[in-house]
Structure formats: structure tokens, C-alpha cells
Amino acid sequence: MPIDLTPYLEREYEVDCDGQILKLKPVKAWVLAPKGRKGVIIGLFKCPNGKTVRKALGKTEQPVE
DNA sequence: ATAATTTG
DNA sequence: CAAATTAT
């Protein structure tokens, strides 16, 4: 069973949009981890200025396939 | 270097 | 097709 990403999608994060820190919810989130190693949860944010920003939302505890 | 994913 | 994202 993969990691549940919905809690990450519902929470807001401070992202740097054009030098301004805005609290946004990620459009999408996924696990970024090499095989057999720990990794991070990446969130994809869309700023009002049209820029796209990726930020780490958290880290994966242990390798889960 | 490696992983997934989207945008420029 | 390359950049960017972060921790191992």
C-alpha cells in the first residue's frame, strides 16, 4: 500500500511565489525516492503569477514500495 | 547520483 | 528534452 498523499494535498504550505510567501495547497503531490532508500514528498504548486513551484512537503519514513 | 512529475 | 524539487 502506497503512502496516503491526501493529507498533504489538503494542507497549506508556505511557498515562495515571485519573492512572496503565500500559503497554498499543492495541485499534486508524489513520493520522490530512489529504490530502496528514503525520500521526500514533493508538492507541485501553482502561483497566482502563473509560475509553478515544487517544494518538499515532508519526508518518507521508510522505503515503501 | 538517484527517484517522479510537470512545465518551459 | 532539461530543469527543478530534497534527503540519502
mmCIF file of C-alpha atoms (C1' of nucleotides) in Angstrom:
data_model
loop_
_atom_site.group_PDB
_atom_site.id
_atom_site.type_symbol
_atom_site.label_atom_id
_atom_site.label_comp_id
_atom_site.label_asym_id
_atom_site.label_seq_id
_atom_site.Cartn_x
_atom_site.Cartn_y
_atom_site.Cartn_z
ATOM 1 C CA MET A 1 0.000 0.000 0.000
ATOM 2 C CA PRO A 2 1.476 3.297 -1.036
ATOM 3 C CA ILE A 3 1.649 6.339 1.165
ATOM 4 C CA ASP A 4 -1.562 8.334 1.536
ATOM 5 C CA LEU A 5 -0.969 11.731 -0.011
ATOM 6 C CA THR A 6 -4.387 13.265 0.613
ATOM 7 C CA PRO A 7 -3.342 14.830 3.951
ATOM 8 C CA TYR A 8 -0.551 16.584 2.085
ATOM 9 C CA LEU A 9 -2.955 17.787 -0.588
ATOM 10 C CA GLU A 10 -5.371 19.248 1.923
ATOM 11 C CA ARG A 11 -2.797 21.100 3.989
ATOM 12 C CA GLU A 12 -1.437 24.515 3.061
ATOM 13 C CA TYR A 13 2.239 25.251 2.710
ATOM 14 C CA GLU A 14 4.250 28.418 2.519
ATOM 15 C CA VAL A 15 5.600 28.635 -0.992
ATOM 16 C CA ASP A 16 7.815 31.311 -2.430
ATOM 17 C CA CYS A 17 5.896 32.872 -5.301
ATOM 18 C CA ASP A 18 7.827 35.622 -7.016
ATOM 19 C CA GLY A 19 9.521 36.566 -3.752
ATOM 20 C CA GLN A 20 6.276 36.475 -1.820
ATOM 21 C CA ILE A 21 5.419 33.754 0.640
ATOM 22 C CA LEU A 22 1.889 32.587 0.008
ATOM 23 C CA LYS A 23 0.015 29.791 1.728
ATOM 24 C CA LEU A 24 -1.158 27.448 -0.994
ATOM 25 C CA LYS A 25 -2.391 23.915 -1.333
ATOM 26 C CA PRO A 26 -0.469 21.632 -3.672
ATOM 27 C CA VAL A 27 -2.073 20.845 -7.011
ATOM 28 C CA LYS A 28 -0.371 17.456 -6.913
ATOM 29 C CA ALA A 29 1.906 15.522 -4.585
ATOM 30 C CA TRP A 30 4.031 12.422 -5.014
ATOM 31 C CA VAL A 31 6.835 10.471 -3.417
ATOM 32 C CA LEU A 32 10.298 11.101 -4.753
ATOM 33 C CA ALA A 33 12.627 8.380 -3.569
ATOM 34 C CA PRO A 34 15.318 6.198 -5.098
ATOM 35 C CA LYS A 35 14.757 2.448 -4.985
ATOM 36 C CA GLY A 36 15.356 1.080 -1.538
ATOM 37 C CA ARG A 37 16.067 4.445 0.033
ATOM 38 C CA LYS A 38 14.105 7.056 1.917
ATOM 39 C CA GLY A 39 12.826 10.025 0.027
ATOM 40 C CA VAL A 40 10.667 13.090 0.176
ATOM 41 C CA ILE A 41 7.139 14.137 -0.670
ATOM 42 C CA ILE A 42 7.157 16.678 -3.450
ATOM 43 C CA GLY A 43 4.307 19.108 -3.879
ATOM 44 C CA LEU A 44 3.519 20.948 -7.067
ATOM 45 C CA PHE A 45 2.080 24.429 -6.524
ATOM 46 C CA LYS A 46 0.652 26.922 -8.977
ATOM 47 C CA CYS A 47 1.288 30.519 -8.062
ATOM 48 C CA PRO A 48 -1.167 33.296 -8.969
ATOM 49 C CA ASN A 49 1.531 34.783 -11.180
ATOM 50 C CA GLY A 50 1.387 31.666 -13.310
ATOM 51 C CA LYS A 51 4.657 30.229 -12.027
ATOM 52 C CA THR A 52 4.928 26.628 -10.980
ATOM 53 C CA VAL A 53 6.747 25.777 -7.782
ATOM 54 C CA ARG A 54 7.842 22.436 -6.392
ATOM 55 C CA LYS A 55 8.518 22.085 -2.685
ATOM 56 C CA ALA A 56 9.183 19.223 -0.331
ATOM 57 C CA LEU A 57 6.166 18.723 1.929
ATOM 58 C CA GLY A 58 7.735 16.102 4.121
ATOM 59 C CA LYS A 59 9.875 13.026 4.095
ATOM 60 C CA THR A 60 9.010 9.389 3.784
ATOM 61 C CA GLU A 61 9.715 7.456 6.954
ATOM 62 C CA GLN A 62 10.968 4.197 5.487
ATOM 63 C CA PRO A 63 11.090 2.746 1.986
ATOM 64 C CA VAL A 64 7.628 1.633 0.960
ATOM 65 C CA GLU A 65 7.123 0.189 -2.493
ATOM 66 C "C1'" DA B 1 23.719 10.033 -8.179
ATOM 67 C "C1'" DT B 2 19.042 8.829 -7.582
ATOM 68 C "C1'" DA B 3 13.912 8.831 -7.714
ATOM 69 C "C1'" DA B 4 8.619 11.078 -10.255
ATOM 70 C "C1'" DT B 5 6.398 14.626 -12.122
ATOM 71 C "C1'" DT B 6 5.278 18.844 -14.522
ATOM 72 C "C1'" DT B 7 6.483 22.920 -17.014
ATOM 73 C "C1'" DG B 8 9.211 25.895 -20.120
ATOM 74 C "C1'" DC C 1 14.343 17.454 -23.848
ATOM 75 C "C1'" DA C 2 16.157 19.843 -19.363
ATOM 76 C "C1'" DA C 3 15.171 21.998 -15.147
ATOM 77 C "C1'" DA C 4 13.684 21.756 -10.568
ATOM 78 C "C1'" DT C 5 12.390 19.659 -6.158
ATOM 79 C "C1'" DT C 6 15.141 17.111 -1.302
ATOM 80 C "C1'" DA C 7 17.330 13.557 1.503
ATOM 81 C "C1'" DT C 8 20.013 9.527 1.405
#
